[in-house]
Amino acid sequence: MPASRGRGQSAGLTRAQIIEAAGDIVADAGAGALSMRTLATRLDVTPNALYAHVDSKDDVIDGVLDNVLGEVRRASPQAADPIAALERIMTSTYAVLVGHRDLVPSFLSRQGSRGPNALALGDIMNHLLGRIGAEDVDAARRVLVVHAIGSAAFATTGSEGRLAVSERVARQHFDLGLRWLLAGIVETAAKNETGGVTDR
Amino acid sequence: MPASRGRGQSAGLTRAQIIEAAGDIVADAGAGALSMRTLATRLDVTPNALYAHVDSKDDVIDGVLDNVLGEVRRASPQAADPIAALERIMTSTYAVLVGHRDLVPSFLSRQGSRGPNALALGDIMNHLLGRIGAEDVDAARRVLVVHAIGSAAFATTGSEGRLAVSERVARQHFDLGLRWLLAGIVETAAKNETGGVTDR
DNA sequence: ACCTGAACACCGTTCAAGT
DNA sequence: ACCTGAACACCGTTCAAGT
């Protein structure tokens, strides 16, 4: 019920404000509770008013996803040990995603968000992978991202399924896979080290 | 419009029949087109009639997912080369999932289906991983499954996103990651080979 | 047991106003 | 430009019948 406003009166809505409110709903009541209507109610406007600032519900979700990615602890591209820096970025990404469980399916179906935070993270990863000497930077980055998001999707204190596994064990599995992948990337890079361009 | 039937007349509905029809809808018109109402229409019954045979829409989706998993080419647990057999199983899983793109998000959010086909596949993987001497069979299996499903989720001829990549390249990335993971599993197994139990 | 009729409590989105 | 009112075309699920 948009309560107190007359017909042409601005509610002072902003795209950023809408997306933040959407994030709050997801945090408070789960992703299933997010609808254009619950969102409108929280902002004290009618549902259709939102469409002056966002394109669609998917647009809203994209914004929420990128905000979440903003919580990832970003390592510096100039970190002394690029492999350790990559390990930290991916581990932080995993932790953030596990902290926002019911957003993870959206993450995968929308291919991990294309917002500014996702792009910044991707750039840092590219730079670190370049310093390691990765043969195919795009491939390495994608495999790492798939592992982080996929692992988060599988890390559920899974109600009924018997494969369900504790958060601690899921985290161990993630760590193990991450080490295997980084080792593979490094090894592939080492093979190609026939005087190619490196960082120092 | 359930056309020609009187009030208590059986339509001869079966759970298997319902799930098959649901799979047909997804194949014909995409996952977005599947609703209890479109499903009922296709089966020429009213929507609520379905609830005598299935618990919910999620129940239907679980059935569809497991049917899809039935298409995976199963390697024999006794295959001469267990590593190659694992590689074949994962590659076939990836291919099947890419062939059912819009089901993949459901796959991840429902943790890969718990039906008979999923269980059978998991058993074969466990046996092969045991023969390789994997240190932690559960971890290895989960990491491989996450890689296959996650890679499939990211393999889209992605409309607008700039990260979108051709099906060929996505497949190359999957292959690369799979090799890294299998190498890691084998290497971890080799380290622990201090006279433990093996297959021969 | 297995179905229909009717309803409940929702959705996302659009279109024509009003200021 | 930014909002409201009203509507369109849907959802999943339940409950009370009928045979």
mmCIF file of C-alpha atoms in Angstrom, chain A residues 17-185:
data_model
loop_
_atom_site.group_PDB
_atom_site.id
_atom_site.type_symbol
_atom_site.label_atom_id
_atom_site.label_comp_id
_atom_site.label_asym_id
_atom_site.label_seq_id
_atom_site.Cartn_x
_atom_site.Cartn_y
_atom_site.Cartn_z
ATOM 1 C CA GLN A 17 18.071 2.149 -3.627
ATOM 2 C CA ILE A 18 15.830 -0.439 -5.292
ATOM 3 C CA ILE A 19 18.654 -2.929 -5.618
ATOM 4 C CA GLU A 20 19.734 -2.394 -2.041
ATOM 5 C CA ALA A 21 16.188 -3.005 -0.818
ATOM 6 C CA ALA A 22 16.064 -6.165 -2.924
ATOM 7 C CA GLY A 23 19.266 -7.341 -1.245
ATOM 8 C CA ASP A 24 17.717 -6.677 2.139
ATOM 9 C CA ILE A 25 14.678 -8.783 1.307
ATOM 10 C CA VAL A 26 16.877 -11.674 0.193
ATOM 11 C CA ALA A 27 18.985 -11.356 3.346
ATOM 12 C CA ASP A 28 15.941 -11.157 5.619
ATOM 13 C CA ALA A 29 13.567 -13.643 4.080
ATOM 14 C CA GLY A 30 15.399 -15.571 1.363
ATOM 15 C CA ALA A 31 15.464 -15.318 -2.396
ATOM 16 C CA GLY A 32 12.021 -16.867 -2.627
ATOM 17 C CA ALA A 33 10.559 -13.845 -0.888
ATOM 18 C CA LEU A 34 11.807 -11.421 -3.525
ATOM 19 C CA SER A 35 9.136 -10.269 -5.933
ATOM 20 C CA MET A 36 8.513 -6.956 -7.631
ATOM 21 C CA ARG A 37 5.515 -6.668 -5.359
ATOM 22 C CA THR A 38 7.245 -7.339 -2.040
ATOM 23 C CA LEU A 39 9.987 -5.022 -3.223
ATOM 24 C CA ALA A 40 7.478 -2.296 -4.022
ATOM 25 C CA THR A 41 5.810 -2.734 -0.650
ATOM 26 C CA ARG A 42 9.117 -2.320 1.161
ATOM 27 C CA LEU A 43 9.784 0.878 -0.769
ATOM 28 C CA ASP A 44 6.235 2.123 -0.264
ATOM 29 C CA VAL A 45 5.380 2.395 -3.950
ATOM 30 C CA THR A 46 3.173 0.473 -6.359
ATOM 31 C CA PRO A 47 4.878 -2.408 -8.192
ATOM 32 C CA ASN A 48 4.849 -0.747 -11.586
ATOM 33 C CA ALA A 49 6.637 2.324 -10.242
ATOM 34 C CA LEU A 50 9.818 0.245 -10.143
ATOM 35 C CA TYR A 51 9.886 -0.043 -13.918
ATOM 36 C CA ALA A 52 10.851 3.594 -14.282
ATOM 37 C CA HIS A 53 14.249 2.673 -12.757
ATOM 38 C CA VAL A 54 14.886 -0.958 -13.610
ATOM 39 C CA ASP A 55 14.215 -2.981 -16.736
ATOM 40 C CA SER A 56 12.927 -6.158 -15.164
ATOM 41 C CA LYS A 57 13.202 -8.459 -12.195
ATOM 42 C CA ASP A 58 16.270 -10.037 -13.783
ATOM 43 C CA ASP A 59 17.826 -6.591 -13.909
ATOM 44 C CA VAL A 60 17.216 -6.253 -10.177
ATOM 45 C CA ILE A 61 18.729 -9.684 -9.511
ATOM 46 C CA ASP A 62 21.811 -8.792 -11.555
ATOM 47 C CA GLY A 63 22.287 -5.752 -9.363
ATOM 48 C CA VAL A 64 21.936 -7.755 -6.166
ATOM 49 C CA LEU A 65 24.422 -10.321 -7.439
ATOM 50 C CA ASP A 66 27.032 -7.705 -8.231
ATOM 51 C CA ASN A 67 26.585 -6.069 -4.838
ATOM 52 C CA VAL A 68 27.280 -9.417 -3.221
ATOM 53 C CA LEU A 69 30.442 -9.772 -5.296
ATOM 54 C CA GLY A 70 31.528 -6.449 -3.824
ATOM 55 C CA GLU A 71 32.044 -8.250 -0.519
ATOM 56 C CA VAL A 72 34.831 -10.388 -1.937
ATOM 57 C CA ARG A 73 38.200 -9.518 -0.442
ATOM 58 C CA ARG A 74 40.248 -8.367 -3.430
ATOM 59 C CA ALA A 75 43.896 -9.288 -3.506
ATOM 60 C CA SER A 76 46.269 -6.860 -5.184
ATOM 61 C CA PRO A 77 47.306 -7.715 -8.755
ATOM 62 C CA GLN A 78 50.862 -6.900 -7.606
ATOM 63 C CA ALA A 79 50.846 -9.313 -4.692
ATOM 64 C CA ALA A 80 54.257 -10.889 -4.107
ATOM 65 C CA ASP A 81 52.962 -14.425 -4.552
ATOM 66 C CA PRO A 82 50.400 -14.496 -7.398
ATOM 67 C CA ILE A 83 49.387 -18.099 -6.746
ATOM 68 C CA ALA A 84 48.630 -17.391 -3.097
ATOM 69 C CA ALA A 85 46.754 -14.249 -4.138
ATOM 70 C CA LEU A 86 44.573 -16.257 -6.541
ATOM 71 C CA GLU A 87 43.929 -18.812 -3.836
ATOM 72 C CA ARG A 88 42.794 -16.036 -1.505
ATOM 73 C CA ILE A 89 40.479 -14.448 -4.077
ATOM 74 C CA MET A 90 38.785 -17.729 -4.917
ATOM 75 C CA THR A 91 38.453 -18.721 -1.282
ATOM 76 C CA SER A 92 36.897 -15.375 -0.424
ATOM 77 C CA THR A 93 34.532 -15.679 -3.390
ATOM 78 C CA TYR A 94 33.482 -19.116 -2.200
ATOM 79 C CA ALA A 95 32.928 -17.858 1.347
ATOM 80 C CA VAL A 96 30.857 -14.889 0.185
ATOM 81 C CA LEU A 97 28.697 -17.097 -2.033
ATOM 82 C CA VAL A 98 28.118 -19.638 0.724
ATOM 83 C CA GLY A 99 27.042 -16.689 2.854
ATOM 84 C CA HIS A 100 24.385 -15.931 0.237
ATOM 85 C CA ARG A 101 23.303 -19.451 -0.524
ATOM 86 C CA ASP A 102 19.982 -18.956 -2.224
ATOM 87 C CA LEU A 103 21.436 -16.417 -4.617
ATOM 88 C CA VAL A 104 23.836 -18.981 -6.017
ATOM 89 C CA PRO A 105 21.438 -20.632 -8.476
ATOM 90 C CA SER A 106 20.792 -17.201 -9.987
ATOM 91 C CA PHE A 107 24.536 -16.685 -10.165
ATOM 92 C CA LEU A 108 24.949 -19.730 -12.301
ATOM 93 C CA SER A 109 21.988 -19.226 -14.555
ATOM 94 C CA ARG A 110 23.036 -15.625 -15.152
ATOM 95 C CA GLN A 111 26.679 -16.648 -15.606
ATOM 96 C CA GLY A 112 28.017 -14.900 -12.544
ATOM 97 C CA SER A 113 26.905 -11.309 -13.006
ATOM 98 C CA ARG A 114 28.321 -8.771 -15.459
ATOM 99 C CA GLY A 115 28.404 -5.793 -13.124
ATOM 100 C CA PRO A 116 31.371 -3.606 -12.211
ATOM 101 C CA ASN A 117 32.401 -5.736 -9.236
ATOM 102 C CA ALA A 118 32.464 -8.891 -11.335
ATOM 103 C CA LEU A 119 34.519 -7.142 -14.010
ATOM 104 C CA ALA A 120 37.007 -5.785 -11.470
ATOM 105 C CA LEU A 121 37.454 -9.234 -9.971
ATOM 106 C CA GLY A 122 37.922 -10.741 -13.416
ATOM 107 C CA ASP A 123 40.599 -8.175 -14.281
ATOM 108 C CA ILE A 124 42.582 -8.941 -11.142
ATOM 109 C CA MET A 125 42.358 -12.666 -11.852
ATOM 110 C CA ASN A 126 43.507 -12.155 -15.419
ATOM 111 C CA HIS A 127 46.518 -10.187 -14.279
ATOM 112 C CA LEU A 128 47.519 -12.727 -11.645
ATOM 113 C CA LEU A 129 47.087 -15.611 -14.084
ATOM 114 C CA GLY A 130 49.235 -13.731 -16.595
ATOM 115 C CA ARG A 131 51.990 -13.338 -14.017
ATOM 116 C CA ILE A 132 51.897 -17.062 -13.296
ATOM 117 C CA GLY A 133 52.370 -17.616 -17.010
ATOM 118 C CA ALA A 134 49.106 -19.442 -17.585
ATOM 119 C CA GLU A 135 48.929 -20.730 -21.132
ATOM 120 C CA ASP A 136 45.255 -19.848 -21.640
ATOM 121 C CA VAL A 137 44.219 -17.137 -19.206
ATOM 122 C CA ASP A 138 40.535 -17.226 -20.192
ATOM 123 C CA ALA A 139 40.318 -20.965 -19.712
ATOM 124 C CA ALA A 140 42.053 -20.852 -16.345
ATOM 125 C CA ARG A 141 39.847 -18.039 -15.081
ATOM 126 C CA ARG A 142 36.648 -19.739 -16.192
ATOM 127 C CA VAL A 143 37.602 -23.051 -14.633
ATOM 128 C CA LEU A 144 38.380 -21.346 -11.325
ATOM 129 C CA VAL A 145 35.143 -19.366 -11.349
ATOM 130 C CA VAL A 146 33.109 -22.450 -12.210
ATOM 131 C CA HIS A 147 34.742 -24.303 -9.324
ATOM 132 C CA ALA A 148 33.986 -21.536 -6.823
ATOM 133 C CA ILE A 149 30.369 -20.953 -7.846
ATOM 134 C CA GLY A 150 29.645 -24.631 -8.417
ATOM 135 C CA SER A 151 31.121 -25.617 -5.076
ATOM 136 C CA ALA A 152 29.063 -22.945 -3.339
ATOM 137 C CA ALA A 153 25.929 -24.263 -5.023
ATOM 138 C CA PHE A 154 26.665 -27.725 -3.680
ATOM 139 C CA ALA A 155 27.532 -26.543 -0.198
ATOM 140 C CA THR A 156 24.201 -26.806 1.535
ATOM 141 C CA THR A 157 23.404 -28.145 4.950
ATOM 142 C CA GLY A 158 21.080 -30.089 2.709
ATOM 143 C CA SER A 159 17.860 -30.790 4.547
ATOM 144 C CA GLU A 160 17.075 -34.237 3.198
ATOM 145 C CA GLY A 161 19.447 -35.342 0.447
ATOM 146 C CA ARG A 162 21.855 -38.016 1.679
ATOM 147 C CA LEU A 163 24.770 -36.615 -0.250
ATOM 148 C CA ALA A 164 24.405 -33.528 1.899
ATOM 149 C CA VAL A 165 27.548 -32.713 3.709
ATOM 150 C CA SER A 166 28.522 -30.403 6.535
ATOM 151 C CA GLU A 167 29.740 -26.914 5.792
ATOM 152 C CA ARG A 168 33.178 -27.868 7.038
ATOM 153 C CA VAL A 169 33.493 -30.874 4.734
ATOM 154 C CA ALA A 170 32.154 -28.929 1.763
ATOM 155 C CA ARG A 171 34.812 -26.324 2.421
ATOM 156 C CA GLN A 172 37.503 -29.021 2.509
ATOM 157 C CA HIS A 173 36.322 -30.347 -0.838
ATOM 158 C CA PHE A 174 36.447 -26.860 -2.287
ATOM 159 C CA ASP A 175 39.986 -26.336 -0.984
ATOM 160 C CA LEU A 176 41.145 -29.639 -2.395
ATOM 161 C CA GLY A 177 39.715 -28.929 -5.839
ATOM 162 C CA LEU A 178 41.154 -25.420 -5.823
ATOM 163 C CA ARG A 179 44.640 -26.765 -5.116
ATOM 164 C CA TRP A 180 44.332 -29.325 -7.909
ATOM 165 C CA LEU A 181 43.270 -26.686 -10.376
ATOM 166 C CA LEU A 182 45.984 -24.214 -9.409
ATOM 167 C CA ALA A 183 48.575 -26.983 -9.607
ATOM 168 C CA GLY A 184 47.334 -27.868 -13.094
ATOM 169 C CA ILE A 185 47.468 -24.239 -14.215
#
